[in-house]
Backbone as JSON Lines, residues from 0, in Angstrom:
{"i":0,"aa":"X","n":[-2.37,1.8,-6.24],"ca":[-2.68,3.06,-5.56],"c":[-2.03,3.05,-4.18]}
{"i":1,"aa":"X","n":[-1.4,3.84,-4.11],"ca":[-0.37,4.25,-2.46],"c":[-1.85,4.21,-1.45]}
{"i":2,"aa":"X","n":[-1.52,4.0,-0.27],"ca":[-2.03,3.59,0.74],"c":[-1.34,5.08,1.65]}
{"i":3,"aa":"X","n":[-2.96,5.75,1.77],"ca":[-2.21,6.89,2.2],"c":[-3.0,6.89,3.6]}
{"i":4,"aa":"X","n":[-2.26,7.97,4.2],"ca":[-2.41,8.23,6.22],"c":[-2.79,9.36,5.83]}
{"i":5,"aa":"X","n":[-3.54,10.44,5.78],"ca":[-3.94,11.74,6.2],"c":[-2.9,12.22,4.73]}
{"i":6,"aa":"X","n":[-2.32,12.94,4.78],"ca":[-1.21,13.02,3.62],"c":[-0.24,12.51,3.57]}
{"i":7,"aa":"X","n":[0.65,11.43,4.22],"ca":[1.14,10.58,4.43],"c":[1.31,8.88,3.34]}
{"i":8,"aa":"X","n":[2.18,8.38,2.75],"ca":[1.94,7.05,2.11],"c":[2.79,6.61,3.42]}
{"i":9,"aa":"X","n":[2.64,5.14,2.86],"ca":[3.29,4.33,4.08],"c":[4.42,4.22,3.23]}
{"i":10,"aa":"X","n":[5.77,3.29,3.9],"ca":[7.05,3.4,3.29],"c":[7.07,2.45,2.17]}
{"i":11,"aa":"X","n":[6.67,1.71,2.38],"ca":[6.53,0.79,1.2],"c":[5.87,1.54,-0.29]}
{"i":12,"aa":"X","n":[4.94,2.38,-0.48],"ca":[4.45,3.44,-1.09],"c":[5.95,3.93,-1.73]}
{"i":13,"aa":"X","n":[6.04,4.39,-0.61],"ca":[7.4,5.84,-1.06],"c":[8.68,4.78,-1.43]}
{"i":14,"aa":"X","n":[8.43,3.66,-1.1],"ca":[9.67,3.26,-2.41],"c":[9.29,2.66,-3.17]}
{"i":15,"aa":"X","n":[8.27,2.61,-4.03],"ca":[7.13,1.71,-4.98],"c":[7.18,2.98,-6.09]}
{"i":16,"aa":"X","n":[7.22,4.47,-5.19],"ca":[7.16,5.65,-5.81],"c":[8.45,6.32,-6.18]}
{"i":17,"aa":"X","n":[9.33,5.53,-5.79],"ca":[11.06,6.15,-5.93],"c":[11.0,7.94,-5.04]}
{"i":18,"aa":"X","n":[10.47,7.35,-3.62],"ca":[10.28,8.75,-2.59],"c":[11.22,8.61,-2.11]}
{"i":19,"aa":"X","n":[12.1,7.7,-1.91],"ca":[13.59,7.74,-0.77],"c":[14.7,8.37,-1.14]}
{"i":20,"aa":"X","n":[15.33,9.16,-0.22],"ca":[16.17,9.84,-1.38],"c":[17.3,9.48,-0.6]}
{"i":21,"aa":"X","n":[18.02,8.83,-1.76],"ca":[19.94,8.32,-1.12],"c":[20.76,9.31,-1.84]}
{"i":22,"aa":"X","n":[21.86,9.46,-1.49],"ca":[22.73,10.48,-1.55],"c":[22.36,11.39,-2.66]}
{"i":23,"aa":"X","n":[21.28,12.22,-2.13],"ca":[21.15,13.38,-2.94],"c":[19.72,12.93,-4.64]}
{"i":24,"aa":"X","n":[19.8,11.88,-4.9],"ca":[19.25,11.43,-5.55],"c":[18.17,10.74,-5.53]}
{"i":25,"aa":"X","n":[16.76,10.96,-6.11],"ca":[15.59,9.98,-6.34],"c":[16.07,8.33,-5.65]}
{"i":26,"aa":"X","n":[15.41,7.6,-5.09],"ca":[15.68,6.29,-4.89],"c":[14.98,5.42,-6.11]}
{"i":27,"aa":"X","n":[15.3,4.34,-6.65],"ca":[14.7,3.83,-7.59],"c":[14.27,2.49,-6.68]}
{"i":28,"aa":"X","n":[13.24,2.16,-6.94],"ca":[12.28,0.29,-6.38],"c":[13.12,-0.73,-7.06]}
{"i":29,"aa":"X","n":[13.83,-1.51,-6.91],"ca":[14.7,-2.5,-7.22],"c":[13.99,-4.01,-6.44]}
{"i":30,"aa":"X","n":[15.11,-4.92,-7.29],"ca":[14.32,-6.26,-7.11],"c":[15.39,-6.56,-6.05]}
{"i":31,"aa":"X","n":[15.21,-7.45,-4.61],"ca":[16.26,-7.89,-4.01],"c":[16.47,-6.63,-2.76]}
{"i":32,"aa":"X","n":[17.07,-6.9,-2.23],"ca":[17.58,-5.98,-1.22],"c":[17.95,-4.82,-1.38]}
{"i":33,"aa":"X","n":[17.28,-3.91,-0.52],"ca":[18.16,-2.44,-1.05],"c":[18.62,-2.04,0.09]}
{"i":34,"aa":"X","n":[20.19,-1.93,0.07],"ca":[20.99,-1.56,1.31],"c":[20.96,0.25,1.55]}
{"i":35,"aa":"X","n":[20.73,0.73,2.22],"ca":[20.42,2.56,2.25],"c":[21.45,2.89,2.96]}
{"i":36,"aa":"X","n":[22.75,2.94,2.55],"ca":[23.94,3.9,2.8],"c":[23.82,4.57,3.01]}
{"i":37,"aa":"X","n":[23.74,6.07,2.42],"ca":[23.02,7.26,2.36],"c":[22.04,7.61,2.87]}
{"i":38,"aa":"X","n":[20.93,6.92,3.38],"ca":[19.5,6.59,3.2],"c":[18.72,7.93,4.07]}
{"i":39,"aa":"X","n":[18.02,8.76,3.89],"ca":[17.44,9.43,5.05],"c":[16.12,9.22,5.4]}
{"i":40,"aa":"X","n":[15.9,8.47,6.05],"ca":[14.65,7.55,6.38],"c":[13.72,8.31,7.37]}
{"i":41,"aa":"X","n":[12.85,8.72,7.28],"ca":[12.5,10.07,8.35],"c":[11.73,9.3,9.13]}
{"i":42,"aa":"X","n":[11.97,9.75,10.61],"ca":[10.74,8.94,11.43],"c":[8.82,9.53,11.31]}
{"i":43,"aa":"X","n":[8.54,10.02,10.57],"ca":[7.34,10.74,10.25],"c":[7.46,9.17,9.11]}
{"i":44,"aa":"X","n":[7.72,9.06,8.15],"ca":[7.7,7.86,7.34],"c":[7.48,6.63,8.53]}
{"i":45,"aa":"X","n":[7.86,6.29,8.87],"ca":[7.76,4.95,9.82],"c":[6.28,5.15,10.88]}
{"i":46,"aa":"X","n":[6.54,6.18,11.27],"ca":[5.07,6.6,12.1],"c":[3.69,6.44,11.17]}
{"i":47,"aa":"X","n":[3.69,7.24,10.19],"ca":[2.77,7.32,9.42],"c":[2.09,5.53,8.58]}
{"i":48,"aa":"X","n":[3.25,4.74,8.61],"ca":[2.56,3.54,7.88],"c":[2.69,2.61,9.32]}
{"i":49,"aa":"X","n":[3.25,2.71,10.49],"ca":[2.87,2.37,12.02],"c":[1.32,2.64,12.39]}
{"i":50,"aa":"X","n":[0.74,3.5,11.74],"ca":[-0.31,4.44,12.32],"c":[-1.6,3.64,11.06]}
{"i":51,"aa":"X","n":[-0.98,3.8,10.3],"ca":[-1.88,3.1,8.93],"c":[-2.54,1.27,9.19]}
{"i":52,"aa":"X","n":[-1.27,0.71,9.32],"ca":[-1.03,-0.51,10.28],"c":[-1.88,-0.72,11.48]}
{"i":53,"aa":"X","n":[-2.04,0.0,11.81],"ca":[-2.38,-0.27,14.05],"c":[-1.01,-1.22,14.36]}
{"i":54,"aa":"X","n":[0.25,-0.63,14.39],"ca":[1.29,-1.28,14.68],"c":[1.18,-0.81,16.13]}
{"i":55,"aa":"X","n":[1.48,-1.83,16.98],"ca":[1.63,-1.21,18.21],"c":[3.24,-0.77,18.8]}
{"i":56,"aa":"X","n":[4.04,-1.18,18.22],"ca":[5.69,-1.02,17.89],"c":[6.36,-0.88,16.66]}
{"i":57,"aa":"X","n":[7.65,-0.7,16.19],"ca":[8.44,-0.22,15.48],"c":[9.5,-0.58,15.79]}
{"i":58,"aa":"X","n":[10.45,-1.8,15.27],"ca":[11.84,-1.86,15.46],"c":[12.29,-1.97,14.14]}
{"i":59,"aa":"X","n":[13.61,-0.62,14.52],"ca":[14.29,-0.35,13.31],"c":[15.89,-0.73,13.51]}
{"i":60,"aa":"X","n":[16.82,-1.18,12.91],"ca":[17.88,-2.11,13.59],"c":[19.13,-1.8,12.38]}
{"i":61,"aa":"X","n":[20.16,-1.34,12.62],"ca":[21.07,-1.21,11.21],"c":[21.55,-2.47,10.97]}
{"i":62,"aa":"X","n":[21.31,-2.97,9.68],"ca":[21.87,-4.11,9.1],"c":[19.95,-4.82,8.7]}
{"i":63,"aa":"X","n":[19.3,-4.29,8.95],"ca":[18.13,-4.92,9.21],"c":[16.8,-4.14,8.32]}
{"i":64,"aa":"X","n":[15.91,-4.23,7.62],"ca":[14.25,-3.43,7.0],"c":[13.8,-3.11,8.57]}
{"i":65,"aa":"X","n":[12.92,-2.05,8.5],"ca":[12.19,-1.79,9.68],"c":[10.65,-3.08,9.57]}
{"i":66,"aa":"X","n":[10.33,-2.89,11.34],"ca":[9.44,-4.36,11.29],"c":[8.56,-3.62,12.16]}
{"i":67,"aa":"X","n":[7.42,-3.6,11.94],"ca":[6.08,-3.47,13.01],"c":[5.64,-5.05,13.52]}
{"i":68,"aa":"X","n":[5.16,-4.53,15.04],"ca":[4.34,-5.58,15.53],"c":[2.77,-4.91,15.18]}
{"i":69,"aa":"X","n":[2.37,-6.22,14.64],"ca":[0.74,-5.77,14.04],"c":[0.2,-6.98,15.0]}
{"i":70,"aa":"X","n":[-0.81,-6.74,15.84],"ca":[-1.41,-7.42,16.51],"c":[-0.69,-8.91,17.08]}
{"i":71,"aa":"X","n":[0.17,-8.77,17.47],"ca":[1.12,-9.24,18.1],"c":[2.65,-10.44,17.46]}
{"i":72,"aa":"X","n":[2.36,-10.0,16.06],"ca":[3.23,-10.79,14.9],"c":[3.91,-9.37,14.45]}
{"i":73,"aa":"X","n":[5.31,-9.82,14.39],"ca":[5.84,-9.09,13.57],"c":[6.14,-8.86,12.26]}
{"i":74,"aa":"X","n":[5.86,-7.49,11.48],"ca":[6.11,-7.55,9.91],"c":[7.1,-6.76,9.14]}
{"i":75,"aa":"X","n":[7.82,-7.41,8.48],"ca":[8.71,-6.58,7.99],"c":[8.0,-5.78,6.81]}
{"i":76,"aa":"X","n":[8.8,-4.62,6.67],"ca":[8.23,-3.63,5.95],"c":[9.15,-3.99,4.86]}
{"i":77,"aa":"X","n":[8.86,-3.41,3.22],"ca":[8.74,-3.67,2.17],"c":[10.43,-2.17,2.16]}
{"i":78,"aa":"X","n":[10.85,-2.03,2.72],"ca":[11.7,-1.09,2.95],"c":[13.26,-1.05,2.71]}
{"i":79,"aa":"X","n":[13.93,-0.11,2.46],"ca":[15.24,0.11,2.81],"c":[15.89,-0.77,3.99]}
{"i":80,"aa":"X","n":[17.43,-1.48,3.43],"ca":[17.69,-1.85,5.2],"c":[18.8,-0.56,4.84]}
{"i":81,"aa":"X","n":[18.65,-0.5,6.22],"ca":[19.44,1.17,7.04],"c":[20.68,0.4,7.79]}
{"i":82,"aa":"X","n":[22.03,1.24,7.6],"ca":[23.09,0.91,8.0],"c":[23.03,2.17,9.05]}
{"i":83,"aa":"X","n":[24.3,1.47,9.61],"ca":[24.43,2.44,11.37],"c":[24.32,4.13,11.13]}
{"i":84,"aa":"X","n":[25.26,4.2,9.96],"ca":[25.25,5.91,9.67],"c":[23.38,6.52,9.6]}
{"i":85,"aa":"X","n":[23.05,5.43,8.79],"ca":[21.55,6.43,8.82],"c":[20.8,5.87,10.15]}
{"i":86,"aa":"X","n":[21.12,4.65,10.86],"ca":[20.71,4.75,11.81],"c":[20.6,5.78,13.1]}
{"i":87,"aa":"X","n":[21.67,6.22,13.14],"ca":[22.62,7.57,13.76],"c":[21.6,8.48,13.4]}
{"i":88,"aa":"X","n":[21.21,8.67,12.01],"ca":[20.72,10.15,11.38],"c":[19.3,10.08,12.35]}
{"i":89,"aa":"X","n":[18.86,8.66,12.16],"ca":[17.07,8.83,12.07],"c":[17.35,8.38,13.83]}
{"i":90,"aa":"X","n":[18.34,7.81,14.97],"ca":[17.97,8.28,16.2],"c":[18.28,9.77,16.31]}
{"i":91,"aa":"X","n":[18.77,10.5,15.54],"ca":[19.11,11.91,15.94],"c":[18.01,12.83,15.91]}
{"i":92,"aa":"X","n":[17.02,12.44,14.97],"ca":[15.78,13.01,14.83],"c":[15.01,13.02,16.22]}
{"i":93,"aa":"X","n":[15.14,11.86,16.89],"ca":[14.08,11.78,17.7],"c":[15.06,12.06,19.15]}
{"i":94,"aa":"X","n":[16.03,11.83,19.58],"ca":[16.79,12.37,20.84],"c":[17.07,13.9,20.67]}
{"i":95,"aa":"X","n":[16.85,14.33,21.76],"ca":[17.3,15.9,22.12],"c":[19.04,15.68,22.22]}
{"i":96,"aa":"X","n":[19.42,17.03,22.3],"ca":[20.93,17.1,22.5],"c":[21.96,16.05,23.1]}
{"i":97,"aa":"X","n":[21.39,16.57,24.4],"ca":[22.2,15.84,25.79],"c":[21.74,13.93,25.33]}
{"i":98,"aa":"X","n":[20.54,13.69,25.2],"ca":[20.38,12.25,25.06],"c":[21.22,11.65,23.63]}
{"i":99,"aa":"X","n":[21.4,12.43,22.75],"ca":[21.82,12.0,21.68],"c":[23.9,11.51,21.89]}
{"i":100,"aa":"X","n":[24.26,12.86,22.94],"ca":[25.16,12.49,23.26],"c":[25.47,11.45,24.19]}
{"i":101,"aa":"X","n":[24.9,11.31,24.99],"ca":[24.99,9.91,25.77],"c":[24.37,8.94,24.81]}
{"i":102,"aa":"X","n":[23.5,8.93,23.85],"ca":[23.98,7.19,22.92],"c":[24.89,7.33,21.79]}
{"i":103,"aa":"X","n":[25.85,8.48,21.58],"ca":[26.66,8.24,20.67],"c":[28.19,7.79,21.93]}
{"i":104,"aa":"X","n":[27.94,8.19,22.87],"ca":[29.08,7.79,24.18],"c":[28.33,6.46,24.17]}
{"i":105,"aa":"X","n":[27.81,5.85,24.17],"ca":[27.34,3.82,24.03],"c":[26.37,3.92,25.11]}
{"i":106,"aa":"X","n":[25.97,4.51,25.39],"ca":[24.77,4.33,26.66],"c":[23.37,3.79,25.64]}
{"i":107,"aa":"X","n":[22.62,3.18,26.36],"ca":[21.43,3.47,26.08],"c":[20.2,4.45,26.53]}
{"i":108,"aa":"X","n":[19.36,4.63,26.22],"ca":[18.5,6.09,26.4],"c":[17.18,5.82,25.72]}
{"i":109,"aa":"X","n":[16.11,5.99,26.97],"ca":[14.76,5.63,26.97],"c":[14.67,7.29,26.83]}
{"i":110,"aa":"X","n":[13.38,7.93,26.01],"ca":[12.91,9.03,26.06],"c":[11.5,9.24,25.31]}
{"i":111,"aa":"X","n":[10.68,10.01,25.3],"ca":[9.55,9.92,24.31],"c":[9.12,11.03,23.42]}
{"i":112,"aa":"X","n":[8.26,10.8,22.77],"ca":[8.09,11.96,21.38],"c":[7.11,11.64,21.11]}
{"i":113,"aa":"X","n":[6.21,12.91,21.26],"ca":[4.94,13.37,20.79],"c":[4.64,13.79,19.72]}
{"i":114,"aa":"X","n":[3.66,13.59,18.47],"ca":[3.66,13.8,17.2],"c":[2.2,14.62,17.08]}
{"i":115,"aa":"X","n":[2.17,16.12,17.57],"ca":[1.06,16.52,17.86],"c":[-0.22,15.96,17.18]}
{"i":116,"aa":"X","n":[-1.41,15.88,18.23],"ca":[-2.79,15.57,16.94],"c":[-2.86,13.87,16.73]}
{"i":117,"aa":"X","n":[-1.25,13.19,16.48],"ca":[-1.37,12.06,15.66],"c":[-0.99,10.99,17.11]}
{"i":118,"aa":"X","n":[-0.1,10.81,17.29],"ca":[0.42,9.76,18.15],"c":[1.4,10.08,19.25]}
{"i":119,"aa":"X","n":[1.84,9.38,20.54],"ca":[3.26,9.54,20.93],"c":[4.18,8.25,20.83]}
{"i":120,"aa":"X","n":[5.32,8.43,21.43],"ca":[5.95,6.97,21.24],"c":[6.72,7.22,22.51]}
{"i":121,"aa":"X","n":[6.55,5.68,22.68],"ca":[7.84,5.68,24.31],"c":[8.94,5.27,23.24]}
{"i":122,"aa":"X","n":[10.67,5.65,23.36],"ca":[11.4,5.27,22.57],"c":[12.71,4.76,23.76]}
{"i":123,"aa":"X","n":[13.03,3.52,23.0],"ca":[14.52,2.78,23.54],"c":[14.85,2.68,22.69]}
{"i":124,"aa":"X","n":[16.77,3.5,22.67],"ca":[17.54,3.46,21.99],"c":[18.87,3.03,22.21]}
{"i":125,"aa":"X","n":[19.23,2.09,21.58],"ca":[20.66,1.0,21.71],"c":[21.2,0.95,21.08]}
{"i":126,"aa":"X","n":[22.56,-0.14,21.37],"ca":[23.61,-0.52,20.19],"c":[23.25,-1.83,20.61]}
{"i":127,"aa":"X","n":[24.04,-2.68,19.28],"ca":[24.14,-4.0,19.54],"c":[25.17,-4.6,18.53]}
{"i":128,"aa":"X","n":[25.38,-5.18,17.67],"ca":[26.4,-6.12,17.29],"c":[26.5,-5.52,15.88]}
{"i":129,"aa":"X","n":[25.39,-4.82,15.26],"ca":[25.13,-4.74,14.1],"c":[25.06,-2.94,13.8]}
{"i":130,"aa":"X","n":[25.13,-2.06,14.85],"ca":[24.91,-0.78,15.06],"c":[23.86,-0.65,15.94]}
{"i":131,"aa":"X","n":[23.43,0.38,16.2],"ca":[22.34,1.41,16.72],"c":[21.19,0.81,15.91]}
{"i":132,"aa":"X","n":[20.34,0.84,17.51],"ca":[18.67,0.07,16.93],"c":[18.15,0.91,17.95]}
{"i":133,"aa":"X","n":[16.69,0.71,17.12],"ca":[15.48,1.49,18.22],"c":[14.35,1.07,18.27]}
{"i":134,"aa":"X","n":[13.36,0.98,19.34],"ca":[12.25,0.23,19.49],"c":[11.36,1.26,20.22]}
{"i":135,"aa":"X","n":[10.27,1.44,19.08],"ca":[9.74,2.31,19.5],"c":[7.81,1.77,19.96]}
{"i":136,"aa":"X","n":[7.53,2.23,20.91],"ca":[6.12,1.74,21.0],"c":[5.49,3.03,20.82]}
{"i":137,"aa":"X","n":[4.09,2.83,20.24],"ca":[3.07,3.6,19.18],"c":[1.95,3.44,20.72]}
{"i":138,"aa":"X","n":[2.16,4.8,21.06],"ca":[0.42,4.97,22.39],"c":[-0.32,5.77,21.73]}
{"i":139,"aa":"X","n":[-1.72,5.92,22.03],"ca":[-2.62,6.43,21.6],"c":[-2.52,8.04,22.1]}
{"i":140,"aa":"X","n":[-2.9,9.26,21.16],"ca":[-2.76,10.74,21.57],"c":[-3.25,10.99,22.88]}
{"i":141,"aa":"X","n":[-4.94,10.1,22.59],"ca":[-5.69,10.88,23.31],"c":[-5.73,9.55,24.5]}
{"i":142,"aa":"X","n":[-5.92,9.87,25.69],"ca":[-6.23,8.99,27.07],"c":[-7.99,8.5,26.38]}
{"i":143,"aa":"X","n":[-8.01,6.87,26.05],"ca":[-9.0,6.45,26.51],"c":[-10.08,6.28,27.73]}
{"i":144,"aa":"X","n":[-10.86,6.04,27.67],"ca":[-12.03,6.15,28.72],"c":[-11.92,4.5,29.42]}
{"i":145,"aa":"X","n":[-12.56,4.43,30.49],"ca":[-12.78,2.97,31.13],"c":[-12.95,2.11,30.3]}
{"i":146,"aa":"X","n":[-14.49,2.65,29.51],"ca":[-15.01,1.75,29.11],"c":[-14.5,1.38,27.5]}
{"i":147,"aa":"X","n":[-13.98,2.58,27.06],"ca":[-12.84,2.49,25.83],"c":[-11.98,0.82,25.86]}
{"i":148,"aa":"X","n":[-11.52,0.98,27.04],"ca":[-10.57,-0.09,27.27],"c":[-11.26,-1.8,27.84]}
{"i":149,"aa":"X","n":[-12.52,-1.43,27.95],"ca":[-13.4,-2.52,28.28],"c":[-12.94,-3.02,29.73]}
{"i":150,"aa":"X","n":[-12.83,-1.67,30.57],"ca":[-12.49,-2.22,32.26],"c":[-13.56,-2.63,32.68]}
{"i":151,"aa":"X","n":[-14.05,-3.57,33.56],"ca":[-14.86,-3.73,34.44],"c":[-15.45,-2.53,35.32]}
{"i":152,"aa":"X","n":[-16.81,-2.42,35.09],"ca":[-16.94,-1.06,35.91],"c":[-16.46,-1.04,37.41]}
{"i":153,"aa":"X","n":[-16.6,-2.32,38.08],"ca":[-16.2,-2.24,39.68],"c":[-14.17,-1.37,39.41]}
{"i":154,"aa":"X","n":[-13.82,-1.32,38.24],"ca":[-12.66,-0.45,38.38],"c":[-13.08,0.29,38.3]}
{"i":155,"aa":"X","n":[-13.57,0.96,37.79],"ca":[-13.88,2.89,37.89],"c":[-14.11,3.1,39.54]}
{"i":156,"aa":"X","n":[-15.19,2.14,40.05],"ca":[-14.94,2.34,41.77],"c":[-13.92,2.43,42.41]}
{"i":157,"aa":"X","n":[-13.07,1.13,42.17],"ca":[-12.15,1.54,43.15],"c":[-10.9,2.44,42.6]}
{"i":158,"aa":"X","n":[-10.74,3.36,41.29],"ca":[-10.3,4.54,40.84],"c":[-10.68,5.13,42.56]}
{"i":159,"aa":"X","n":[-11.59,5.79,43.46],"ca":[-11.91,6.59,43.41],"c":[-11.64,6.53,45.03]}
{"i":160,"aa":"X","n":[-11.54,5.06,44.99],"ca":[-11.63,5.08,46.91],"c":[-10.14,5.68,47.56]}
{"i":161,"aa":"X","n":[-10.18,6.0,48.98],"ca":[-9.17,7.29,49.06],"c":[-8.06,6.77,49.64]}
{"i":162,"aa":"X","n":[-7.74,5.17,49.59],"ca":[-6.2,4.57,49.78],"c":[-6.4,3.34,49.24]}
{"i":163,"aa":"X","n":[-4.99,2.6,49.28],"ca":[-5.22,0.97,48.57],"c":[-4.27,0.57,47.46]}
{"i":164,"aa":"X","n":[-4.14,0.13,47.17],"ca":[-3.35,-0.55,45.85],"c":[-4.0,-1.59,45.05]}
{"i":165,"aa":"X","n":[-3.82,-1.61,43.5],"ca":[-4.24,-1.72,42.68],"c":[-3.02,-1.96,41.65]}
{"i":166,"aa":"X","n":[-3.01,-3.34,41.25],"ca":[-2.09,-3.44,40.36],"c":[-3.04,-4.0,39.05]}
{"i":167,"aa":"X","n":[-1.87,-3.55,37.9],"ca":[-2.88,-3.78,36.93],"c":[-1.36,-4.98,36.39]}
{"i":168,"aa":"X","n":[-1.87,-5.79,35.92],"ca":[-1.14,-7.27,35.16],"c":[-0.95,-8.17,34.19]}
{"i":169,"aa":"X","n":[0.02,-8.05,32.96],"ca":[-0.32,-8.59,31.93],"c":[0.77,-8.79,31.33]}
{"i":170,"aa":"X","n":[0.93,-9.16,30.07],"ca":[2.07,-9.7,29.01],"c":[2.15,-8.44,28.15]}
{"i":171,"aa":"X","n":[3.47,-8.08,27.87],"ca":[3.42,-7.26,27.19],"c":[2.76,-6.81,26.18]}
{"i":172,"aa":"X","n":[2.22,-5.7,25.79],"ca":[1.51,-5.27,24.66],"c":[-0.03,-4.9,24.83]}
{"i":173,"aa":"X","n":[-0.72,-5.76,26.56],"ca":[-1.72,-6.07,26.95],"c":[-2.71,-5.05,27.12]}
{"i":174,"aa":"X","n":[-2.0,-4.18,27.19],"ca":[-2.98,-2.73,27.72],"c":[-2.78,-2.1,29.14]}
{"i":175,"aa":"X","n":[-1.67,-2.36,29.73],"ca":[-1.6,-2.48,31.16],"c":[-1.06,-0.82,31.19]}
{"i":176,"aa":"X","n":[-0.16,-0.07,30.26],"ca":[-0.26,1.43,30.41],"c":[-1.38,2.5,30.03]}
{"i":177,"aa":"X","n":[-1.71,1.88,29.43],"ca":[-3.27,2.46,28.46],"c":[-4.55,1.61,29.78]}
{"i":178,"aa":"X","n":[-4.51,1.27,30.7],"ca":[-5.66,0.91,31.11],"c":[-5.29,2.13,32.99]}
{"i":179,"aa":"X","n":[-4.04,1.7,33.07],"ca":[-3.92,3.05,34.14],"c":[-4.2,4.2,34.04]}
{"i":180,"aa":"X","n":[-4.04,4.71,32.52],"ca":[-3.62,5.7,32.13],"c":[-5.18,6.19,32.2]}
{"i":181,"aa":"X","n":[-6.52,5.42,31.49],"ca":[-7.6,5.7,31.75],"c":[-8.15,5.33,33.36]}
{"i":182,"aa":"X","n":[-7.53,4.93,34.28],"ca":[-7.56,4.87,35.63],"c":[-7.71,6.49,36.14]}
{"i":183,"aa":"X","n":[-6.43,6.93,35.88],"ca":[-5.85,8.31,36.18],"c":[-6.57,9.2,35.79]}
{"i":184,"aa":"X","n":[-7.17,9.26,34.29],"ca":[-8.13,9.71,33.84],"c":[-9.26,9.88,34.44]}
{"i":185,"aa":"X","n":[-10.15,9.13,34.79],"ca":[-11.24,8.95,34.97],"c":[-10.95,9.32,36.82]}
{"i":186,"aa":"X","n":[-10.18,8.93,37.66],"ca":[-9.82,9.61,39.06],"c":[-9.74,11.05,38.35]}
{"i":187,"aa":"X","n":[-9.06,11.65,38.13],"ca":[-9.22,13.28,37.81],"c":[-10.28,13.83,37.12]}
């Protein structure tokens, strides 16, 4: 039974289900590697089994399966590997005009995308040796509360006092944007 998100399967699903569609055609579930030439890999697919997951990231890499970090290990997904062309397709989805043209000129380009209702993502988009890759981090829609985030209440105080600095400090993944973010919150 597919492992579904709201109406959503995760990707592994949709190629278990022959949902991928390569040049024009049904994808069939094969044993061994499946290289996606053609491949149109939609970022709503990657979000949706990110979201299923509690992935807190998404790196998708041409030459490479897409991989979530699930509680701080990374997993490869049961997926298509995506070559540069569909890499191209599926950063085009998520860059606006002007950004899309500055990473097809070789720049790289940080930007973000909101998935109303469901999620946003901060997105970095690159090249590297193998094509165009993207690393996307998975934030929560809605701004958590203090205590959501298990701050110490003496933070909600000093949220409030009327100068000062306050750094918040950690290893990546830690909560350190999601704990300002309910800072900011809870000050307004």
């Amino acid at each position: 039974m597919p492992s579904l998100v709201g109406s959503e399967m995760c990707i592994r699903d949709r190629v278990k289900a022959g949902g991928f569609i390569q040049n024009g055609s049904k994808r069939k579930s094969g044993i061994g590697k499946r290289r996606a030439t053609g491949s149109r890999m939609q970022i709503d697919d990657l979000l949706g089994c990110a979201l299923a997951r509690q992935a807190s990231d998404i790196h998708v890499s041409a030459g490479l399966p897409p991989l979530l970090r699930v509680q701080g290990s990374l997993q490869r997904l049961d997926a298509p590997i995506l070559d540069d062309a569909a890499m191209m397709h599926l950063v085009g989805q998520i860059l606006n005009e002007e950004q899309y043209l500055r990473f097809q000129a070789g720049q790289e380009v940080d930007a973000s995308l909101s998935f109303e209702g469901r999620a946003r993502l901060r997105v970095h988009a690159f090249h590297h040796a193998r094509g165009a890759a993207l690393a996307l981090r998975c934030l929560p829609h809605a701004v958590p509360t203090l205590e959501r985030v298990a701050a110490p209440a003496q933070l909600a105080d000093l949220a409030l006092l009327p100068r000062g600095l306050v750094l918040v400090c950690g290893a990546t993944g830690s909560g350190k944007s999601t704990t300002l973010a309910a800072l900011v919150d809870h000050y307004n």
